[in-house]
XYZ file of C-alpha atoms in Angstrom:
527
model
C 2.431 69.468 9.265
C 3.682 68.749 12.706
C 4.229 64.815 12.841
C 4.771 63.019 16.183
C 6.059 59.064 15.391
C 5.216 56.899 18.094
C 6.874 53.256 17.981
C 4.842 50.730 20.613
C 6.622 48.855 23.140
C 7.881 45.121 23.073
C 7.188 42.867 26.051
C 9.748 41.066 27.487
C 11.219 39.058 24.711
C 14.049 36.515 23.967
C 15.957 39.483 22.048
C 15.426 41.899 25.317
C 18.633 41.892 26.482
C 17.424 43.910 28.970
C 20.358 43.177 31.542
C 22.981 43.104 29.559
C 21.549 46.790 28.242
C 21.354 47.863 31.814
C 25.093 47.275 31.946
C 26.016 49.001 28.730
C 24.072 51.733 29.878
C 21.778 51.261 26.641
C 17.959 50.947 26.833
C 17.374 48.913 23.307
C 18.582 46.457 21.461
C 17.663 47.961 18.072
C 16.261 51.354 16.608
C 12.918 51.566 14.616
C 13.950 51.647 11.586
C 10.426 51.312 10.034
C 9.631 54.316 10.846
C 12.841 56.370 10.459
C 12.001 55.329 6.658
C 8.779 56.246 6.785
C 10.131 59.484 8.286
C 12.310 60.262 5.041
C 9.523 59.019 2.796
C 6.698 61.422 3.582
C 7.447 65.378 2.585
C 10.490 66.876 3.793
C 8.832 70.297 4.730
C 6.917 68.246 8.096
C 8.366 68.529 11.337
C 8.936 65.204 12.845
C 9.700 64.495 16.134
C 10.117 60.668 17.051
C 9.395 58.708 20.689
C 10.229 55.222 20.543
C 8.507 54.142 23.754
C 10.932 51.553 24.486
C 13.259 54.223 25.641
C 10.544 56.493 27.359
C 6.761 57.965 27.216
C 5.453 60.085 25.593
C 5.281 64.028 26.983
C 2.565 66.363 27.201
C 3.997 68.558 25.154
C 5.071 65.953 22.247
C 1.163 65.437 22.476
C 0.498 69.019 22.435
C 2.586 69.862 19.667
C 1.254 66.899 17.408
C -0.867 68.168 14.566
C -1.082 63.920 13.208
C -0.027 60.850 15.421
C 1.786 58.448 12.917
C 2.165 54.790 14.647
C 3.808 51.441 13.057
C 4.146 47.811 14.726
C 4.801 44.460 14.571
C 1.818 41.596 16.236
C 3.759 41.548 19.120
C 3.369 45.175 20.043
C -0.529 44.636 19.440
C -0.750 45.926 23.034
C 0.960 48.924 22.826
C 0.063 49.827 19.504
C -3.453 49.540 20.254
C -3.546 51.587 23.301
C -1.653 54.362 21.555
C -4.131 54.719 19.104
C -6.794 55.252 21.445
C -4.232 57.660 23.529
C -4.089 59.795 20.175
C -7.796 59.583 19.970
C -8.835 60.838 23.311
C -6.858 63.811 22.884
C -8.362 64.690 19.760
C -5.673 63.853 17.361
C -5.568 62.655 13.543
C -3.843 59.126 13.600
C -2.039 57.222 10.856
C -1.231 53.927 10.987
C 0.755 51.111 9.383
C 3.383 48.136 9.349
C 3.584 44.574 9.554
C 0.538 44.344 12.081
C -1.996 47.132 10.451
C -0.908 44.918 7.162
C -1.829 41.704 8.223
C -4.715 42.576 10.675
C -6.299 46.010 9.592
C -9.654 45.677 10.922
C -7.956 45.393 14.718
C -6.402 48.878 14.098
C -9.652 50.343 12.328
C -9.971 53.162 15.318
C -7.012 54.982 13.463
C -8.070 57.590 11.131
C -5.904 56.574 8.604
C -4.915 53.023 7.181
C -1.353 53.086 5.506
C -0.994 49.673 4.995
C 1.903 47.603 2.278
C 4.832 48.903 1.356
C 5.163 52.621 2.365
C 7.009 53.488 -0.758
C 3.517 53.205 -2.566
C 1.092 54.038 0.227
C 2.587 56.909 1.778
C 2.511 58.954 -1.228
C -1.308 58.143 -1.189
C -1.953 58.994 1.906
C -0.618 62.487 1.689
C -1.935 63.223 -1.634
C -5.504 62.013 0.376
C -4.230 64.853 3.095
C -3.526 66.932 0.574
C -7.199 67.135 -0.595
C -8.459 67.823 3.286
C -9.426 63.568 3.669
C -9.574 62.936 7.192
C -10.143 59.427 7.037
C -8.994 56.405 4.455
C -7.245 53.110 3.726
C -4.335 53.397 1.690
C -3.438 49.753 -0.005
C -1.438 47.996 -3.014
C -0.624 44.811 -4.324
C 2.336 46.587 -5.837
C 6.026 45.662 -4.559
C 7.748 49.091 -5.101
C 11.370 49.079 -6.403
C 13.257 49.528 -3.294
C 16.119 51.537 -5.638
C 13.876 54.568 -4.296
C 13.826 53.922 -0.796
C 15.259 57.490 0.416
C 18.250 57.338 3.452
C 15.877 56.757 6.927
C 16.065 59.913 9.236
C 18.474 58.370 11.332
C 18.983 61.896 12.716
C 15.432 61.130 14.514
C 17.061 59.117 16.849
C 18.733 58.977 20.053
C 21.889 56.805 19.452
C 22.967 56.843 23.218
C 19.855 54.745 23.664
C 20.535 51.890 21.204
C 22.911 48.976 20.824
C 23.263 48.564 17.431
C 21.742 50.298 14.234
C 20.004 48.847 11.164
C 20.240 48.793 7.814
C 17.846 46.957 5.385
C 19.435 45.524 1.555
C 16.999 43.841 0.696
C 13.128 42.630 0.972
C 11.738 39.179 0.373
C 12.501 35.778 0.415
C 12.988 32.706 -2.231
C 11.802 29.945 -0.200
C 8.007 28.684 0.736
C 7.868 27.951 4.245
C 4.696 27.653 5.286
C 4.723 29.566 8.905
C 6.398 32.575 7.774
C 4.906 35.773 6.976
C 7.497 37.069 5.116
C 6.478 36.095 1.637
C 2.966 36.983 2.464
C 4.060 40.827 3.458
C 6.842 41.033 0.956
C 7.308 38.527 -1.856
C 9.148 35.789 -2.815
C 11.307 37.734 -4.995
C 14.175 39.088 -3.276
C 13.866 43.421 -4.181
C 17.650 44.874 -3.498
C 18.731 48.067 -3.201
C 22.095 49.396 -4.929
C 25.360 48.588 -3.510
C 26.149 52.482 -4.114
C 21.997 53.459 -2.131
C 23.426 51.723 1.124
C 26.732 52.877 0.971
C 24.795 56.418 1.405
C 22.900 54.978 4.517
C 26.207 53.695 5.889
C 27.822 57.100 5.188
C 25.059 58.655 6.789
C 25.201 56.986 10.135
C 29.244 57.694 9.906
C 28.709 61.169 9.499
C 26.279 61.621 12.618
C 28.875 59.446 14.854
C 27.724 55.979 14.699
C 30.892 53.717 15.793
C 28.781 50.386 16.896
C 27.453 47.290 15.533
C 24.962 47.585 12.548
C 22.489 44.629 11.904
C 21.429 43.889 8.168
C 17.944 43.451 9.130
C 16.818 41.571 6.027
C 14.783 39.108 6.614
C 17.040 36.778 4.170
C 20.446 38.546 3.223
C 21.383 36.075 1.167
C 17.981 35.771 -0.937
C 19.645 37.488 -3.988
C 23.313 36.732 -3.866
C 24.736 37.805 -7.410
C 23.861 41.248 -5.541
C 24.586 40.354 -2.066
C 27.954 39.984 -3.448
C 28.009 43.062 -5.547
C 27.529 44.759 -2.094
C 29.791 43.133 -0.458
C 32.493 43.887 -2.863
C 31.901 47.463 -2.268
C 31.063 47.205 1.245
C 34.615 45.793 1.990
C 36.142 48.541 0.127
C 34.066 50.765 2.030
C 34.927 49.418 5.484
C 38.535 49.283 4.846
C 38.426 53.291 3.524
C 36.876 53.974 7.189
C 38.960 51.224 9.043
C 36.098 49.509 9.704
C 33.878 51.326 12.433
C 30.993 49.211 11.596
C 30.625 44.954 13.150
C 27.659 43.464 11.357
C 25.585 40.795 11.634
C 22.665 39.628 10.208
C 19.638 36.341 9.079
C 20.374 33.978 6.270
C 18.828 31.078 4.858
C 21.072 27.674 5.581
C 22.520 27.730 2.146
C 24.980 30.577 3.037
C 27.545 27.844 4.235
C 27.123 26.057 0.605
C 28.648 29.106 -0.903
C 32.333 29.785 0.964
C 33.134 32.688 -1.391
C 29.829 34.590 -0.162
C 30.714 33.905 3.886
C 34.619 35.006 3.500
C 33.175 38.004 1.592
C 31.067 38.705 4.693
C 33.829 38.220 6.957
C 35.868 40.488 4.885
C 33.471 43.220 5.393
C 33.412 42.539 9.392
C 30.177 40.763 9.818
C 30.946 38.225 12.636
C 27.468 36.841 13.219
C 24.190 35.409 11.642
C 20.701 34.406 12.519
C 19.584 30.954 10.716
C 16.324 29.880 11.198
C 16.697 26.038 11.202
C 13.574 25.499 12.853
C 13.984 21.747 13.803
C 16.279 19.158 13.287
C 13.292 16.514 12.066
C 13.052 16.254 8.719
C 9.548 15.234 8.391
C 8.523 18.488 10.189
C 11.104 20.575 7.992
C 9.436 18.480 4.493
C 5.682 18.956 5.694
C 6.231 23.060 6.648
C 8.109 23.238 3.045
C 11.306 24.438 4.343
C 12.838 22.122 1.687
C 16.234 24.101 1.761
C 16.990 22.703 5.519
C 17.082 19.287 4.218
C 19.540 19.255 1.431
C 22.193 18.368 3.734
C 23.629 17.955 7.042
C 22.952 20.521 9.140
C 24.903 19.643 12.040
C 27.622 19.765 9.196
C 25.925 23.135 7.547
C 26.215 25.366 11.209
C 30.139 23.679 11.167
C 30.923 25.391 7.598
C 29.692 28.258 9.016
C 31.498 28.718 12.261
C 34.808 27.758 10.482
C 34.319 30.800 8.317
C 34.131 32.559 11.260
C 30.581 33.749 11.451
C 28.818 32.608 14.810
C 25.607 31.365 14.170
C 22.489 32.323 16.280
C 19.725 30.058 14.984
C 15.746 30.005 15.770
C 13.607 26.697 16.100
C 10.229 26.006 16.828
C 8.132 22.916 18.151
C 4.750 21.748 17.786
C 4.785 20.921 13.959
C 1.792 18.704 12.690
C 2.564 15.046 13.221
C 5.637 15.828 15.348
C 6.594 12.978 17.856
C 7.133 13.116 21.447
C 10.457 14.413 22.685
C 11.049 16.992 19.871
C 12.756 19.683 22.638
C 15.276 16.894 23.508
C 16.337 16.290 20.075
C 16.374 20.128 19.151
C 18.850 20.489 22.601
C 20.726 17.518 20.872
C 21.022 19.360 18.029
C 21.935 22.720 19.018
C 24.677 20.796 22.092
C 26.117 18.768 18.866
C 26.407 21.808 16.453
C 27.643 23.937 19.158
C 25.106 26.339 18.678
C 25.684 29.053 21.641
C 22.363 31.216 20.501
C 19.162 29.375 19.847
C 15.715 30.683 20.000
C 13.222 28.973 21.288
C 9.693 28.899 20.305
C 6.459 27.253 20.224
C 4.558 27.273 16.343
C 1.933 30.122 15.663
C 0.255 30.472 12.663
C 0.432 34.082 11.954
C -2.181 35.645 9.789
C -2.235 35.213 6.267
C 0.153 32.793 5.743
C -0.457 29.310 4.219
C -0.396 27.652 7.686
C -2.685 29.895 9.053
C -5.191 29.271 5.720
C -4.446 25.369 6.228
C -5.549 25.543 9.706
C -8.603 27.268 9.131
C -9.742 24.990 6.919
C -9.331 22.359 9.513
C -11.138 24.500 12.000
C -8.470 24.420 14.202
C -7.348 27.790 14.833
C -7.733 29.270 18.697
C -8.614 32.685 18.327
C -9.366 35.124 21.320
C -10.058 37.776 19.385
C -6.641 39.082 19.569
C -3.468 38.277 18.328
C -0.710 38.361 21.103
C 1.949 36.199 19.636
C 5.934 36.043 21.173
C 7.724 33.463 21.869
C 6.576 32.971 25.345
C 2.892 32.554 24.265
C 0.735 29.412 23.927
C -0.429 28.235 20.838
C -3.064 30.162 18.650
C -3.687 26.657 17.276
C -4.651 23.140 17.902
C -1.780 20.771 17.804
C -1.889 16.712 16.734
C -0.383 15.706 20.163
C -1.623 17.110 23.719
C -0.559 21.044 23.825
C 0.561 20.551 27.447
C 3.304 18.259 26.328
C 4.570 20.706 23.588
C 4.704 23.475 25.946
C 5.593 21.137 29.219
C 8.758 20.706 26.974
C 9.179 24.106 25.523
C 9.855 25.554 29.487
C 12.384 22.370 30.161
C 13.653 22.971 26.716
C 14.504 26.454 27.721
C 15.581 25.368 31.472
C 18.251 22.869 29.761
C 19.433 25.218 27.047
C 20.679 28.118 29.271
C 21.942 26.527 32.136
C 24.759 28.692 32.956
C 27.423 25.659 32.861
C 25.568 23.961 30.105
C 25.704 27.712 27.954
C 29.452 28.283 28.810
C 30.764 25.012 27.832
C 28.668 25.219 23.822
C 29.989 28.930 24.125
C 33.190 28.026 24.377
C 33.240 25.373 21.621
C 31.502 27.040 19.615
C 34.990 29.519 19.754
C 37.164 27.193 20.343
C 36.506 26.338 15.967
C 35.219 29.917 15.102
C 37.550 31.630 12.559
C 39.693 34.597 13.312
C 38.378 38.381 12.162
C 39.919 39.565 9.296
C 39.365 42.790 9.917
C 41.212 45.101 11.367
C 39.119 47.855 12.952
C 40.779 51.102 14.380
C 41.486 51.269 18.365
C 39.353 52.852 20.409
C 39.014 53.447 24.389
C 36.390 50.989 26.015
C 33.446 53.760 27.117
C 33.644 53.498 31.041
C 29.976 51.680 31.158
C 31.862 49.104 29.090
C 34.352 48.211 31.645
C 31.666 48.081 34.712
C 29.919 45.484 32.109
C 32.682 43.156 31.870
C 33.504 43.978 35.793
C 30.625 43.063 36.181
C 30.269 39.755 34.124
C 33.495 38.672 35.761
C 32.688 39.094 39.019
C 29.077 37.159 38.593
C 30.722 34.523 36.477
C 33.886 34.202 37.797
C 33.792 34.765 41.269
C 29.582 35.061 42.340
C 28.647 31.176 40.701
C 29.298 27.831 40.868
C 30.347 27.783 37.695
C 33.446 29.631 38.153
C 35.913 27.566 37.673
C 34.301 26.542 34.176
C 34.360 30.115 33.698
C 38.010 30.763 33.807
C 38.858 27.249 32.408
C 36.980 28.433 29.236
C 38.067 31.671 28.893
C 41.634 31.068 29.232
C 40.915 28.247 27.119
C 40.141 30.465 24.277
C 42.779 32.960 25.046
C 45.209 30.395 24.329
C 43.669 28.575 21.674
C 41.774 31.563 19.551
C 42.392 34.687 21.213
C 41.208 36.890 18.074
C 37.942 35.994 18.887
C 38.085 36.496 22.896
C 36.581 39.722 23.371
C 33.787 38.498 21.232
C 33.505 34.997 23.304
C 33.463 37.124 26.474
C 30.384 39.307 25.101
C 28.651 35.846 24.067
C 29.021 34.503 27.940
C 27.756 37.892 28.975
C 24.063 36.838 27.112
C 23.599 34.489 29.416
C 22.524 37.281 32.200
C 19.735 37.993 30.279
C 18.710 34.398 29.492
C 18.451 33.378 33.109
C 16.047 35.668 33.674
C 14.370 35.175 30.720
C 14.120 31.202 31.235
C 12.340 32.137 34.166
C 9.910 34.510 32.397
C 9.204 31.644 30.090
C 8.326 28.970 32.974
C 5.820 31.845 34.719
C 4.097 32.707 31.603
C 3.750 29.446 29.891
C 3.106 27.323 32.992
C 0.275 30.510 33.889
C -1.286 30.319 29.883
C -1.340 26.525 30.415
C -3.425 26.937 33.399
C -5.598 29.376 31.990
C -6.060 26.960 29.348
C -6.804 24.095 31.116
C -9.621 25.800 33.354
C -11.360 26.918 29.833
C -11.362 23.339 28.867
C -12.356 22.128 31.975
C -15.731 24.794 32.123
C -16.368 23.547 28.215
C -16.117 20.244 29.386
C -18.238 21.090 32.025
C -21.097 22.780 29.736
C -21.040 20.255 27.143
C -21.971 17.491 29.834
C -24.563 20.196 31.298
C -26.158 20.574 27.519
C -26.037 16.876 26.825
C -27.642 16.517 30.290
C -30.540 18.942 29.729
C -31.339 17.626 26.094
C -31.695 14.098 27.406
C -33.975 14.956 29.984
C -36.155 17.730 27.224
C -36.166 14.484 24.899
């Protein structure tokens, strides 16, 4: 069987990077790892070849060749994803699909042939046994969680690393916690499913073996979820890394407990990880009680992100406005936050109930879900949902929010003291000589920054700052400054879009205004 693996494309998002790619001489942030596993899952004796259209289309030949069209995507590839399957279609092609979207939203996708839907480590094997049999059509599902012990090593070899930034790994699936937005524990459980420390010592040997010298994010969702075995891993890992003198930086998303346990964050700076994701969400506790994220409220978290940086991981952290019974100025106190806890990264987003999860069941309920008929949901999209205070102040201060946040003097200056606390790197990776696209990046950066804005004087200030005061960490504080390229285009993005959806919005409400008066008109005068 001759499989072609098509992987959608993302629209412009907060984790683009798009310039600062452009200056790496990269095209994407991070491979498709979903379907590199799905790849090594289904039989060995296919041909695959994989297109990742986020690097390039899709050739007449690759269509040519293709004997079944095998697709996988998140919501926010909908588009894509969508348009793919009808591609596959016209051109008379079988077509599989699956992944977080097909999962959550399988009728959307129901042109496909074939529904693989769950965890593939169940579904897969039922699909080709259905092949198998000469099925041309079926829906393959499970409310099974597989053991992910089995998970075979993803076909890494599928890919084309000069393309990429960083790889990915997966540990682990699931989360602990409850929260009442996140799909997570809808798609995968709330019991954290690990693989061995030995299994992913295999995938990292793998990507050694085919030349892989870059970052690596830990793409679980929660690394942290089951720590007895995060730090069985880590154990080895640092073992590992030390054996190969450390070619791998990682990073990775953890719950806010991480900095209540300073064994488990020196064992991850041990093994080189230097950053992690935390979704904090919102620094209002009623919002955090009422969407059950119970495990942000335990304790400071001004005091929590501290811990953290100290230990010298640099927290990125998400955080999201337009909770139920939220008060007016929730942006400001969420730029508060993130300016007191030095925060560099923080992602920015209005609420959407996804599907499936308990918000999205509470709001139906209350009849107060928007739906289109689609499900285009980013963080640069209007709310699928009707909020208890007027949506145009949520998303009026969502695009000021964003404004504030990345200002390019406002960014360097939490940047820098962010670094100015952040502990050293204990690692100590082998030299190597900066690729020449490398030094036209930070030519680059230092020309813009430092010469180009008005904010060059801040620039140098800082950076000599740190190269006094910390300068182990200054070639990661001067990749951390270079971000901000890609968020002052993006801020902009943000304004267009959102300030465009709100208009859109508006004129609907205004013509259902409009028609309700008309009705109410004509009734009287029938009565």
């Amino acid at each position: 069987m001759r499989a072609l693996l098509i992987y959608p494309v993302f629209p412009p998002t907060f984790w683009s990077y798009n310039k600062i790619l452009e200056l790496v001489d990269r095209k994407v942030l991070l491979p498709p790892l979903g379907m590199v596993t799905v790849a090594a899952i289904l039989p060995q004796e296919w041909e695959f070849k994989l297109v990742d259209r986020n690097i390039r289309a899709v050739t007449e030949a690759e269509w040519e060749w293709a004997e079944i069209v095998i697709l996988s995507g998140m919501i926010v590839q909908r588009q894509d994803l969508i348009e793919q399957i009808h591609e596959a279609k016209q051109r008379g092609k079988l077509v599989a699909v699956g992944g977080p979207y097909p999962t959550s939203i399988p009728h959307e996708v129901a042109e496909a042939d074939f529904l693989i839907l769950d965890e593939g480590e169940i579904t897969i094997p039922m699909f080709v046994e259905a092949l198998a049999r000469g099925e041309t059509k079926g829906v393959f599902r499970t409310t099974e969680k597989p053991d992910v012990t089995i998970t075979p090593i993803p076909r890494y070899d599928l890919l084309d690393f000069e393309a990429y930034d960083s790889m990915s790994v997966q540990f682990s699936r699931g989360c602990p916690f409850q929260c009442e937005f996140c799909d997570i524990i809808v798609l995968y459980g709330r019991k954290p499913r690990t693989k061995t420390p030995a299994q992913l010592l295999k995938e990292l040997d793998y990507l050694y073996e085919l030349g892989w010298r870059r970052g690596v994010f830990m793409v679980d969702d929660n690394f942290i979820g089951n720590k007895r075995n995060v730090k069985l891993l880590l154990k080895e890992l640092k073992v590992w890394q030390e054996e190969h003198q450390y070619p791998f930086r990682f990073n990775t998303e953890a719950s806010v407990d991480l900095a209540a346990d300073p064994e488990l964050m020196e064992m991850m700076v041990d093994c080189y990880f230097d950053a992690v994701f935390l979704g904090i969400e919102t620094p209002d506790e009623e919002s955090l009680q009422l969407t059950k994220k119970f495990q942000n409220t335990r304790s400071s978290l001004t005091e929590t992100v501290d811990k953290i940086i100290k230990a010298g991981l640099r927290p990125m952290a998400g955080f999201i406005i337009g909770f139920d019974g939220e008060k007016k100025g929730a942006a400001d106190r969420i730029i508060n936050f993130v300016e007191e806890a030095a925060i560099p990264t923080a992602l920015f987003g209005m609420l959407q109930a996804l599907p499936n999860t308990a918000l999205w069941t509470r709001l139906e309920k209350e009849g107060r879900l928007r739906l289109t008929g689609k499900q285009d949901i980013n963080q640069s999209t209007l709310m699928n949902f009707v909020p208890t205070r007027p949506i145009e102040d949520i998303a009026t201060e969502y695009i000021e929010a964003f404004w504030k946040l990345y200002d390019p003097e406002v960014f360097l200056d939490r940047t820098y003291r962010c670094f100015l606390k952040l502990g050293a790197p204990k690692a100590k990776p082998a030299f190597k000589l900066p690729r020449r696209a490398d030094l036209y990046a930070l030519a680059v950066i230092i020309w813009r920054q430092g010469f180009k804005r008005s904010t060059r004087w801040k620039f140098w200030q800082n950076l000599f700052g740190i190269l006094r005061h910390n300068p182990a960490n200054a070639e990661h504080y001067i990749t951390v400054c270079a971000h901000n390229e890609h968020f002052l285009e993006y801020r902009q993005i943000v304004r267009d879009e959102i300030t465009a959806q709100l208009a859109e919005f508006q004129r609907q409400e205004a013509l259902m205004a409009e028609k309700t008066v008309i009705a109410a008109s004509l009734f009287r005068g029938w009565v």
